Amino acid sequence: MKLWGGRFEEGPSEVFERFGRSVHFDGRLIDCDIRGSQAFARALERVGILSAAEREQLVSALESIRVEARDPKFLAGVTDEDVHTVVIRLTKERAGPVADKIHTGRSRNEQVSLDIRLWLREEIDRASAYLAGLMNALLDCAAKYPDAVIPGYTHMRRAQAVLWPHYLLAYFEMFSRDFERLQQARGRVNVMPLGSGALAGSGFPFDREAIAKELGFVTEVGAAAVTNNSMDVSADRDFALDFLYAASTTMLHLSRLAEDWILYSSEEFGWLELGDGVTSGSSLMPQKKNPDSLELIRGKSGRVFGELTALFVTMKGLPTTYNRDMQEDKEPIFTAADQLCASLEMASVVIDSAKLNAAKPAAAAEESWVVATDLAEALARNGTPFHSAHQIVGRLVLDSVRSGKKPSDWDAASLVAFAPEFTPAMAALLTPSEGMKTREIRGGTGPRAVSAALITARARLVALTR
Ligand code: ARG
């Protein structure tokens, strides 16, 4: 069955039919497509195109298809053009000729927009729930090691000591921005397009607000959210791009976390022990315990960025309004949503499984010169201009590197002997966890600042998921 054809003398070639078919992937939208058609049947009744009995016939035929379509094999072997066509064909088989009225004043252009919006809205909610779970896992991991000290890195060189919870809270911030981005994308997705027709607006006086409310397209204050311009609806995939961008930044953050943890769990670092359940062995080397779960997250991030790029490039240069190119929007969205949710779920499990061997990063901080900035700032606090303080500590580090001394090889007397600007009290700062106490600033790694940030983070997470 076709939803068009009167104007043609010959049917499409077998090759074109195969080439243009999308049902093998857009069949995923069948539940959304049917819910949209059920709401549309009610709208048709309200404008007098369907009687109550006809509407009932259509709605219940659609419902029977919807229920059966929960079986993943339901669409196996189907050769209709797309999901909309398959639903109409089946409706006709079940409800008879009244099904021919369902496309009155409706175009597939607005229908596909509606379907994707309904589908994305649910996927965004699913991803948001996984994301909140991941943020919770980060906070739990922070709570397990409240005092653990690690060297923080810039340029992959030991820079300054920070608390392990401070490091985890950095990711909490990234993911909370991702949560916001997903919600912003949801706001743009959650607008009802029906009534737009193919591009010019429907020729029937539908109560668009009523359709919107029926399908849950409402704002936070309960107002119906409907689109403003029919040409825009037919042309627009911004809402899908917004989702893909939100998915991409989330994957970017997951990928960087994965990279950190791959390093931190290596033999070279030895900070983290990942659970057996999230690591793999080697078929050849019996000793191996590989961080495959994290590597896969890092790998999948590239795919998701690819999907964003794919849709961006597909949309670029399309003349207003709908063009068939836009059928290529679906696989990027499906792939991105699948990989995003799977990666978020995996990352939470990895974090829950991990044990921090706190002595390792603490030793790494102690044997390096992560305390150098603390010393220079102490000199500056005591009146030495910072530039001179920087020079003095730089010379202290150079001297130590040459003579093979660690910070702990210095004491009050030797420091003061090295440079008169040092005071005996400054020797305390040779211990990494001491210097941190000077960083009691909002957003800093001071222990009290971090405790407060953890409490705030918990509250923010509860507020996000309410
Ligand atoms: N399968 C099509 C898509 O996803 C549906 C819209 C078809 N519209 C059209 N004018 N051919 O884009």
Short mmCIF file of C-alpha atoms and ligand atoms in Angstrom, two decimals:
data_model
loop_
_atom_site.label_atom_id
_atom_site.label_comp_id
_atom_site.label_asym_id
_atom_site.label_seq_id
_atom_site.Cartn_x
_atom_site.Cartn_y
_atom_site.Cartn_z
CA MET A 1 0.00 0.00 0.00
CA LYS A 2 1.09 3.56 -0.76
CA LEU A 3 -0.10 6.83 0.73
CA TRP A 4 0.14 8.38 -2.75
CA GLY A 5 0.03 7.18 -6.38
CA GLY A 6 -2.95 8.68 -8.25
CA ARG A 7 -0.72 11.00 -10.23
CA PHE A 8 1.59 8.22 -11.42
CA GLU A 9 1.25 5.98 -14.43
CA GLU A 10 3.97 3.60 -13.34
CA GLY A 11 5.00 2.38 -9.91
CA PRO A 12 8.43 2.96 -8.41
CA SER A 13 11.29 0.76 -9.53
CA GLU A 14 12.25 -2.08 -7.24
CA VAL A 15 15.64 -0.45 -6.66
CA PHE A 16 14.14 2.90 -5.66
CA GLU A 17 11.63 1.23 -3.40
CA ARG A 18 14.41 -0.62 -1.62
CA PHE A 19 16.61 2.47 -1.55
CA GLY A 20 13.96 4.80 -0.13
CA ARG A 21 12.49 2.40 2.40
CA SER A 22 12.95 3.36 6.05
CA VAL A 23 10.63 0.97 7.86
CA HIS A 24 13.51 -1.26 8.98
CA PHE A 25 14.76 1.58 11.17
CA ASP A 26 11.87 4.00 11.67
CA GLY A 27 9.71 1.06 12.77
CA ARG A 28 11.13 1.94 16.16
CA LEU A 29 8.75 4.88 16.18
CA ILE A 30 5.65 2.72 15.84
CA ASP A 31 4.34 3.26 19.36
CA CYS A 32 4.78 7.04 19.07
CA ASP A 33 3.28 7.03 15.58
CA ILE A 34 0.17 5.21 16.79
CA ARG A 35 -0.32 7.43 19.84
CA GLY A 36 -0.07 10.45 17.53
CA SER A 37 -2.65 8.95 15.15
CA GLN A 38 -5.03 8.16 18.00
CA ALA A 39 -4.89 11.76 19.18
CA PHE A 40 -5.32 12.89 15.60
CA ALA A 41 -8.42 10.69 15.18
CA ARG A 42 -9.95 12.48 18.18
CA ALA A 43 -9.03 15.82 16.60
CA LEU A 44 -10.75 14.71 13.36
CA GLU A 45 -13.87 13.89 15.32
CA ARG A 46 -13.85 17.36 16.89
CA VAL A 47 -13.78 18.99 13.43
CA GLY A 48 -16.58 16.74 12.17
CA ILE A 49 -14.57 14.56 9.74
CA LEU A 50 -15.09 11.41 11.81
CA SER A 51 -18.21 10.36 13.67
CA ALA A 52 -17.80 9.16 17.23
CA ALA A 53 -18.26 5.59 16.02
CA GLU A 54 -15.65 5.98 13.28
CA ARG A 55 -13.21 7.54 15.69
CA GLU A 56 -13.74 4.65 18.07
CA GLN A 57 -13.21 2.14 15.29
CA LEU A 58 -9.92 3.79 14.33
CA VAL A 59 -8.67 4.31 17.86
CA SER A 60 -9.29 0.72 18.85
CA ALA A 61 -7.77 -0.69 15.64
CA LEU A 62 -4.72 1.48 16.29
CA GLU A 63 -4.62 0.29 19.89
CA SER A 64 -4.63 -3.36 18.86
CA ILE A 65 -1.68 -2.68 16.53
CA ARG A 66 0.11 -0.78 19.29
CA VAL A 67 -0.23 -3.67 21.70
CA GLU A 68 0.93 -6.27 19.17
CA ALA A 69 3.81 -4.06 18.09
CA ARG A 70 5.41 -4.51 21.51
CA ASP A 71 6.61 -7.83 20.14
CA PRO A 72 10.05 -7.01 18.69
CA LYS A 73 9.35 -9.35 15.74
CA PHE A 74 6.15 -7.52 14.81
CA LEU A 75 7.65 -5.64 11.86
CA ALA A 76 9.99 -8.41 10.70
CA GLY A 77 9.89 -8.74 6.91
CA VAL A 78 7.56 -5.75 6.41
CA THR A 79 8.23 -3.95 3.11
CA ASP A 80 6.10 -0.81 3.43
CA GLU A 81 7.81 2.50 2.72
CA ASP A 82 7.97 3.74 6.31
CA VAL A 83 6.42 3.35 9.74
CA HIS A 84 3.55 5.72 8.93
CA THR A 85 2.61 3.66 5.88
CA VAL A 86 2.71 0.39 7.77
CA VAL A 87 0.42 1.75 10.47
CA ILE A 88 -2.11 3.04 7.93
CA ARG A 89 -2.06 -0.27 6.04
CA LEU A 90 -2.65 -2.29 9.20
CA THR A 91 -5.34 0.13 10.36
CA LYS A 92 -7.12 -0.32 7.04
CA GLU A 93 -6.86 -4.09 7.34
CA ARG A 94 -8.42 -3.94 10.81
CA ALA A 95 -10.85 -1.01 10.65
CA GLY A 96 -11.78 -1.04 6.94
CA PRO A 97 -12.31 1.95 4.63
CA VAL A 98 -12.69 4.45 7.48
CA ALA A 99 -8.89 4.30 7.74
CA ASP A 100 -8.78 6.27 4.48
CA LYS A 101 -9.91 9.32 6.46
CA ILE A 102 -6.99 9.35 8.91
CA HIS A 103 -4.76 11.49 6.69
CA THR A 104 -7.37 14.25 6.33
CA GLY A 105 -5.54 17.53 6.78
CA ARG A 106 -2.38 15.79 7.94
CA SER A 107 0.97 15.30 6.23
CA ARG A 108 3.70 12.82 6.98
CA ASN A 109 6.01 15.81 7.23
CA GLU A 110 4.39 16.96 10.47
CA GLN A 111 3.73 13.39 11.54
CA VAL A 112 7.39 12.46 11.39
CA SER A 113 8.20 15.58 13.41
CA LEU A 114 5.61 14.56 15.98
CA ASP A 115 6.86 10.97 16.17
CA ILE A 116 10.47 11.97 16.71
CA ARG A 117 9.46 14.50 19.35
CA LEU A 118 7.46 11.90 21.27
CA TRP A 119 10.28 9.38 20.98
CA LEU A 120 13.04 11.81 21.96
CA ARG A 121 11.08 13.07 24.94
CA GLU A 122 11.06 9.57 26.39
CA GLU A 123 14.70 8.91 25.54
CA ILE A 124 15.75 12.19 27.15
CA ASP A 125 13.93 11.18 30.32
CA ARG A 126 15.63 7.79 30.24
CA ALA A 127 19.09 9.33 29.67
CA SER A 128 18.45 11.91 32.41
CA ALA A 129 17.64 9.14 34.89
CA TYR A 130 20.87 7.31 34.00
CA LEU A 131 22.78 10.56 34.27
CA ALA A 132 21.40 11.24 37.75
CA GLY A 133 22.43 7.69 38.70
CA LEU A 134 25.96 8.39 37.52
CA MET A 135 26.14 11.65 39.48
CA ASN A 136 24.99 9.75 42.53
CA ALA A 137 27.74 7.16 42.00
CA LEU A 138 30.33 9.96 41.89
CA LEU A 139 29.09 11.37 45.20
CA ASP A 140 29.09 7.91 46.80
CA CYS A 141 32.68 7.38 45.65
CA ALA A 142 33.64 10.78 47.10
CA ALA A 143 32.02 9.88 50.42
CA LYS A 144 34.06 6.65 50.62
CA TYR A 145 37.38 8.56 50.54
CA PRO A 146 36.70 11.99 52.06
CA ASP A 147 40.36 12.76 52.95
CA ALA A 148 42.22 11.08 50.10
CA VAL A 149 44.85 13.34 48.54
CA ILE A 150 45.88 13.07 44.91
CA PRO A 151 48.17 15.12 42.72
CA GLY A 152 46.05 17.11 40.28
CA TYR A 153 47.52 17.30 36.78
CA THR A 154 47.96 19.93 34.10
CA HIS A 155 49.74 18.91 30.89
CA MET A 156 49.68 15.41 32.40
CA ARG A 157 52.34 16.61 34.89
CA ARG A 158 51.79 16.69 38.65
CA ALA A 159 50.59 20.22 39.41
CA GLN A 160 48.94 20.77 42.82
CA ALA A 161 47.50 18.48 45.43
CA VAL A 162 43.72 18.17 45.57
CA LEU A 163 41.27 16.02 47.46
CA TRP A 164 39.89 12.96 45.64
CA PRO A 165 36.33 14.23 46.29
CA HIS A 166 37.30 17.56 44.70
CA TYR A 167 38.38 15.71 41.57
CA LEU A 168 35.10 13.75 41.48
CA LEU A 169 33.10 16.92 42.02
CA ALA A 170 34.68 18.35 38.86
CA TYR A 171 32.89 15.59 36.93
CA PHE A 172 29.74 16.19 38.94
CA GLU A 173 29.77 19.75 37.58
CA MET A 174 30.26 18.59 33.99
CA PHE A 175 27.42 16.11 34.29
CA SER A 176 25.13 18.61 35.96
CA ARG A 177 25.62 20.91 32.97
CA ASP A 178 24.84 17.92 30.74
CA PHE A 179 21.67 17.34 32.72
CA GLU A 180 20.67 20.97 32.11
CA ARG A 181 21.45 20.63 28.41
CA LEU A 182 19.28 17.53 28.17
CA GLN A 183 16.44 19.38 29.87
CA GLN A 184 16.88 22.35 27.52
CA ALA A 185 16.76 19.96 24.58
CA ARG A 186 13.64 18.42 26.10
CA GLY A 187 12.01 21.86 26.16
CA ARG A 188 12.62 22.30 22.43
CA VAL A 189 11.51 18.73 21.66
CA ASN A 190 8.35 19.08 23.69
CA VAL A 191 6.38 21.29 21.27
CA MET A 192 3.44 19.91 19.30
CA PRO A 193 3.67 20.25 15.49
CA LEU A 194 0.34 18.75 14.26
CA GLY A 195 -1.85 21.25 12.44
CA SER A 196 1.06 22.38 10.27
CA GLY A 197 0.04 20.28 7.26
CA ALA A 198 2.74 19.61 4.69
CA LEU A 199 4.13 23.14 5.04
CA ALA A 200 1.29 25.67 4.78
CA GLY A 201 -0.86 24.88 7.80
CA SER A 202 -3.75 22.45 7.88
CA GLY A 203 -6.95 23.23 5.98
CA PHE A 204 -9.04 21.99 8.92
CA PRO A 205 -9.66 24.00 12.09
CA PHE A 206 -7.98 21.68 14.57
CA ASP A 207 -7.80 22.64 18.22
CA ARG A 208 -4.04 22.35 18.35
CA GLU A 209 -3.86 23.10 22.08
CA ALA A 210 -6.19 20.20 22.81
CA ILE A 211 -4.03 17.80 20.74
CA ALA A 212 -0.95 19.11 22.55
CA LYS A 213 -2.42 18.54 25.99
CA GLU A 214 -3.65 15.09 25.07
CA LEU A 215 -0.13 14.08 24.00
CA GLY A 216 1.59 15.67 26.98
CA PHE A 217 3.07 18.64 25.12
CA VAL A 218 2.74 21.01 28.03
CA THR A 219 5.08 23.52 29.62
CA GLU A 220 6.15 23.41 33.26
CA VAL A 221 3.16 25.59 34.17
CA GLY A 222 0.78 23.25 32.35
CA ALA A 223 0.21 25.38 29.23
CA ALA A 224 -0.09 23.67 25.84
CA ALA A 225 3.14 23.94 23.83
CA VAL A 226 2.44 24.20 20.09
CA THR A 227 4.67 25.26 17.22
CA ASN A 228 4.25 28.77 15.76
CA ASN A 229 4.97 28.37 12.05
CA SER A 230 4.01 25.54 9.70
CA MET A 231 6.96 26.04 7.33
CA ASP A 232 9.36 25.96 10.25
CA VAL A 233 7.84 22.65 11.41
CA SER A 234 8.30 21.06 8.03
CA ALA A 235 11.92 22.28 7.77
CA ASP A 236 13.08 21.97 11.37
CA ARG A 237 15.30 19.37 12.98
CA ASP A 238 16.93 21.74 15.49
CA PHE A 239 15.34 19.85 18.35
CA ALA A 240 17.09 16.66 17.22
CA LEU A 241 20.38 18.52 16.87
CA ASP A 242 19.93 19.93 20.37
CA PHE A 243 19.56 16.40 21.67
CA LEU A 244 22.59 15.21 19.70
CA TYR A 245 24.68 18.08 21.05
CA ALA A 246 23.59 17.36 24.63
CA ALA A 247 24.38 13.68 24.05
CA SER A 248 27.76 14.59 22.58
CA THR A 249 28.90 16.78 25.47
CA THR A 250 27.81 14.08 27.89
CA MET A 251 29.81 11.50 25.94
CA LEU A 252 32.76 13.91 25.86
CA HIS A 253 32.75 14.06 29.65
CA LEU A 254 32.28 10.31 29.94
CA SER A 255 35.19 9.79 27.57
CA ARG A 256 37.52 12.02 29.58
CA LEU A 257 36.50 10.32 32.81
CA ALA A 258 37.14 6.96 31.13
CA GLU A 259 40.57 8.12 30.00
CA ASP A 260 41.47 9.31 33.53
CA TRP A 261 40.37 6.06 35.06
CA ILE A 262 42.12 3.92 32.47
CA LEU A 263 45.32 5.70 33.50
CA TYR A 264 44.58 5.73 37.22
CA SER A 265 43.89 1.98 37.22
CA SER A 266 47.06 1.15 35.25
CA GLU A 267 50.06 -0.48 36.91
CA GLU A 268 51.97 2.78 36.36
CA PHE A 269 49.52 4.70 38.58
CA GLY A 270 48.05 1.93 40.71
CA TRP A 271 45.51 4.28 42.26
CA LEU A 272 42.30 2.50 41.33
CA GLU A 273 41.32 -1.15 41.32
CA LEU A 274 38.41 -1.71 38.94
CA GLY A 275 35.99 -4.52 39.76
CA ASP A 276 36.45 -7.88 38.03
CA GLY A 277 32.94 -7.46 36.69
CA VAL A 278 33.85 -4.50 34.49
CA THR A 279 37.25 -5.64 33.23
CA SER A 280 38.36 -8.30 30.75
CA GLY A 281 41.24 -10.71 30.51
CA SER A 282 43.46 -11.39 27.54
CA SER A 283 43.17 -14.51 25.39
CA LEU A 284 46.96 -14.75 25.36
CA MET A 285 48.43 -12.97 28.40
CA PRO A 286 47.20 -14.61 31.60
CA GLN A 287 48.07 -11.69 33.89
CA LYS A 288 45.98 -9.04 32.10
CA LYS A 289 43.00 -7.20 33.57
CA ASN A 290 41.94 -4.75 30.92
CA PRO A 291 39.64 -1.73 31.38
CA ASP A 292 37.51 -2.61 28.33
CA SER A 293 34.33 -1.09 29.77
CA LEU A 294 36.01 2.32 29.97
CA GLU A 295 37.67 1.92 26.58
CA LEU A 296 34.29 1.16 25.02
CA ILE A 297 32.79 4.27 26.59
CA ARG A 298 35.68 6.29 25.16
CA GLY A 299 35.22 4.60 21.79
CA LYS A 300 31.46 5.11 21.65
CA SER A 301 31.89 8.82 22.30
CA GLY A 302 33.44 9.14 18.84
CA ARG A 303 30.40 7.50 17.29
CA VAL A 304 28.00 9.89 19.02
CA PHE A 305 29.96 12.95 17.85
CA GLY A 306 29.75 11.41 14.38
CA GLU A 307 25.96 11.27 14.62
CA LEU A 308 25.82 14.97 15.52
CA THR A 309 28.02 15.78 12.55
CA ALA A 310 25.97 13.51 10.29
CA LEU A 311 22.70 15.31 10.98
CA PHE A 312 24.33 18.72 10.87
CA VAL A 313 25.71 18.03 7.42
CA THR A 314 22.45 16.46 6.25
CA MET A 315 20.54 19.63 7.17
CA LYS A 316 23.03 22.11 5.78
CA GLY A 317 21.98 23.59 2.47
CA LEU A 318 18.49 22.03 2.35
CA PRO A 319 16.05 24.44 0.75
CA THR A 320 13.09 25.30 2.99
CA THR A 321 11.01 23.22 3.91
CA TYR A 322 10.86 19.38 3.96
CA ASN A 323 13.23 17.40 1.77
CA ARG A 324 13.56 13.65 1.74
CA ASP A 325 17.16 14.00 2.94
CA MET A 326 15.58 14.54 6.33
CA GLN A 327 14.60 10.88 6.53
CA GLU A 328 18.29 10.37 7.38
CA ASP A 329 17.67 12.07 10.75
CA LYS A 330 16.52 8.92 12.49
CA GLU A 331 19.48 6.60 12.65
CA PRO A 332 21.73 9.30 14.17
CA ILE A 333 19.19 9.98 16.89
CA PHE A 334 18.60 6.30 17.59
CA THR A 335 22.30 5.48 17.73
CA ALA A 336 23.14 8.46 19.89
CA ALA A 337 20.36 7.72 22.39
CA ASP A 338 21.28 4.02 22.57
CA GLN A 339 24.99 4.63 23.03
CA LEU A 340 24.44 7.46 25.50
CA CYS A 341 22.17 5.46 27.79
CA ALA A 342 24.35 2.36 27.59
CA SER A 343 27.49 4.36 28.36
CA LEU A 344 25.93 6.18 31.31
CA GLU A 345 24.71 2.91 32.77
CA MET A 346 28.14 1.31 32.29
CA ALA A 347 30.01 4.25 33.81
CA SER A 348 27.90 4.10 36.99
CA VAL A 349 28.67 0.42 37.42
CA VAL A 350 32.40 1.01 36.88
CA ILE A 351 32.44 3.79 39.49
CA ASP A 352 30.54 1.66 41.99
CA SER A 353 33.02 -1.18 41.45
CA ALA A 354 36.18 0.88 41.90
CA LYS A 355 38.41 0.92 44.97
CA LEU A 356 40.83 3.76 45.55
CA ASN A 357 44.18 2.68 46.95
CA ALA A 358 44.58 6.06 48.66
CA ALA A 359 48.21 5.49 49.71
CA LYS A 360 49.35 5.50 46.06
CA PRO A 361 48.18 8.97 44.97
CA ALA A 362 49.15 10.31 48.40
CA ALA A 363 52.71 9.02 47.86
CA ALA A 364 52.72 10.44 44.33
CA ALA A 365 51.78 13.83 45.76
CA GLU A 366 54.41 13.62 48.50
CA GLU A 367 57.35 12.64 46.33
CA SER A 368 56.70 15.32 43.74
CA TRP A 369 56.76 19.10 44.12
CA VAL A 370 53.01 19.69 44.11
CA VAL A 371 53.62 21.78 47.25
CA ALA A 372 55.71 24.34 45.38
CA THR A 373 52.81 26.73 44.77
CA ASP A 374 51.77 26.49 48.43
CA LEU A 375 55.27 27.55 49.50
CA ALA A 376 55.46 30.40 47.01
CA GLU A 377 52.07 31.69 48.11
CA ALA A 378 53.12 31.48 51.78
CA LEU A 379 56.15 33.65 50.97
CA ALA A 380 53.90 36.11 49.16
CA ARG A 381 51.49 36.18 52.10
CA ASN A 382 54.50 37.06 54.27
CA GLY A 383 55.46 40.05 52.12
CA THR A 384 57.79 38.63 49.45
CA PRO A 385 56.63 39.83 46.01
CA PHE A 386 55.14 36.80 44.23
CA HIS A 387 57.62 36.94 41.37
CA SER A 388 60.56 36.67 43.82
CA ALA A 389 58.73 34.00 45.80
CA HIS A 390 58.27 32.01 42.58
CA GLN A 391 62.03 32.35 41.88
CA ILE A 392 63.01 31.24 45.39
CA VAL A 393 60.82 28.14 45.32
CA GLY A 394 61.94 27.44 41.75
CA ARG A 395 65.54 27.38 42.99
CA LEU A 396 64.53 25.16 45.90
CA VAL A 397 62.98 22.68 43.44
CA LEU A 398 66.01 22.81 41.14
CA ASP A 399 68.35 22.22 44.08
CA SER A 400 66.19 19.30 45.22
CA VAL A 401 66.00 17.76 41.75
CA ARG A 402 69.81 17.97 41.46
CA SER A 403 70.43 16.47 44.87
CA GLY A 404 67.59 13.96 44.71
CA LYS A 405 65.61 15.46 47.60
CA LYS A 406 61.88 15.14 48.13
CA PRO A 407 59.93 17.91 49.92
CA SER A 408 59.97 15.78 53.07
CA ASP A 409 63.79 15.83 53.03
CA TRP A 410 63.59 19.50 54.00
CA ASP A 411 62.72 20.82 57.44
CA ALA A 412 62.28 24.22 59.12
CA ALA A 413 66.01 24.75 59.69
CA SER A 414 67.16 23.74 56.22
CA LEU A 415 64.42 25.80 54.55
CA VAL A 416 65.36 28.93 56.45
CA ALA A 417 69.00 28.25 55.69
CA PHE A 418 68.15 27.93 51.97
CA ALA A 419 66.53 31.36 51.83
CA PRO A 420 65.96 33.84 54.65
CA GLU A 421 62.51 34.68 53.29
CA PHE A 422 61.27 31.26 54.55
CA THR A 423 59.95 31.10 58.13
CA PRO A 424 60.10 27.90 60.23
CA ALA A 425 56.29 27.66 60.17
CA MET A 426 56.31 27.35 56.38
CA ALA A 427 57.91 23.90 56.69
CA ALA A 428 54.44 22.53 57.46
CA LEU A 429 53.53 23.24 53.84
CA LEU A 430 56.00 20.59 52.69
CA THR A 431 53.16 18.13 53.37
CA PRO A 432 50.61 18.24 50.49
CA SER A 433 47.53 18.01 52.69
CA GLU A 434 48.64 21.14 54.61
CA GLY A 435 48.78 23.52 51.65
CA MET A 436 45.24 22.54 50.76
CA LYS A 437 44.02 24.21 53.90
CA THR A 438 44.97 27.57 52.37
CA ARG A 439 42.44 26.89 49.59
CA GLU A 440 39.31 27.31 51.66
CA ILE A 441 37.63 29.32 48.95
CA ARG A 442 34.32 28.51 47.32
CA GLY A 443 35.12 26.12 44.47
CA GLY A 444 38.59 25.33 45.86
CA THR A 445 40.05 22.11 47.28
CA GLY A 446 40.18 23.29 50.92
CA PRO A 447 38.79 20.42 53.04
CA ARG A 448 35.97 22.52 54.46
CA ALA A 449 35.15 23.96 51.04
CA VAL A 450 34.97 20.42 49.62
CA SER A 451 32.75 19.13 52.46
CA ALA A 452 30.39 22.03 51.86
CA ALA A 453 30.45 21.41 48.10
CA LEU A 454 29.58 17.74 48.66
CA ILE A 455 26.58 18.66 50.77
CA THR A 456 25.42 21.20 48.18
CA ALA A 457 25.95 18.66 45.40
CA ARG A 458 23.72 16.12 47.13
CA ALA A 459 21.00 18.72 47.51
CA ARG A 460 21.37 19.80 43.88
CA LEU A 461 21.06 16.21 42.72
CA VAL A 462 17.89 15.71 44.74
CA ALA A 463 16.47 18.94 43.25
CA LEU A 464 17.36 17.84 39.70
CA THR A 465 15.56 14.55 40.02
CA ARG A 466 12.47 15.84 41.74
N1 ARG B 1 9.76 8.60 5.97
C1 ARG B 1 9.72 10.02 5.77
C2 ARG B 1 10.73 10.72 6.68
O1 ARG B 1 11.08 10.19 7.68
C3 ARG B 1 8.37 10.54 6.11
C4 ARG B 1 8.04 11.82 5.46
C5 ARG B 1 7.78 11.61 4.06
N2 ARG B 1 7.36 12.81 3.46
C6 ARG B 1 7.47 13.00 2.17
N3 ARG B 1 7.11 14.14 1.72
N4 ARG B 1 7.96 12.06 1.39
O2 ARG B 1 11.20 11.81 6.39
#
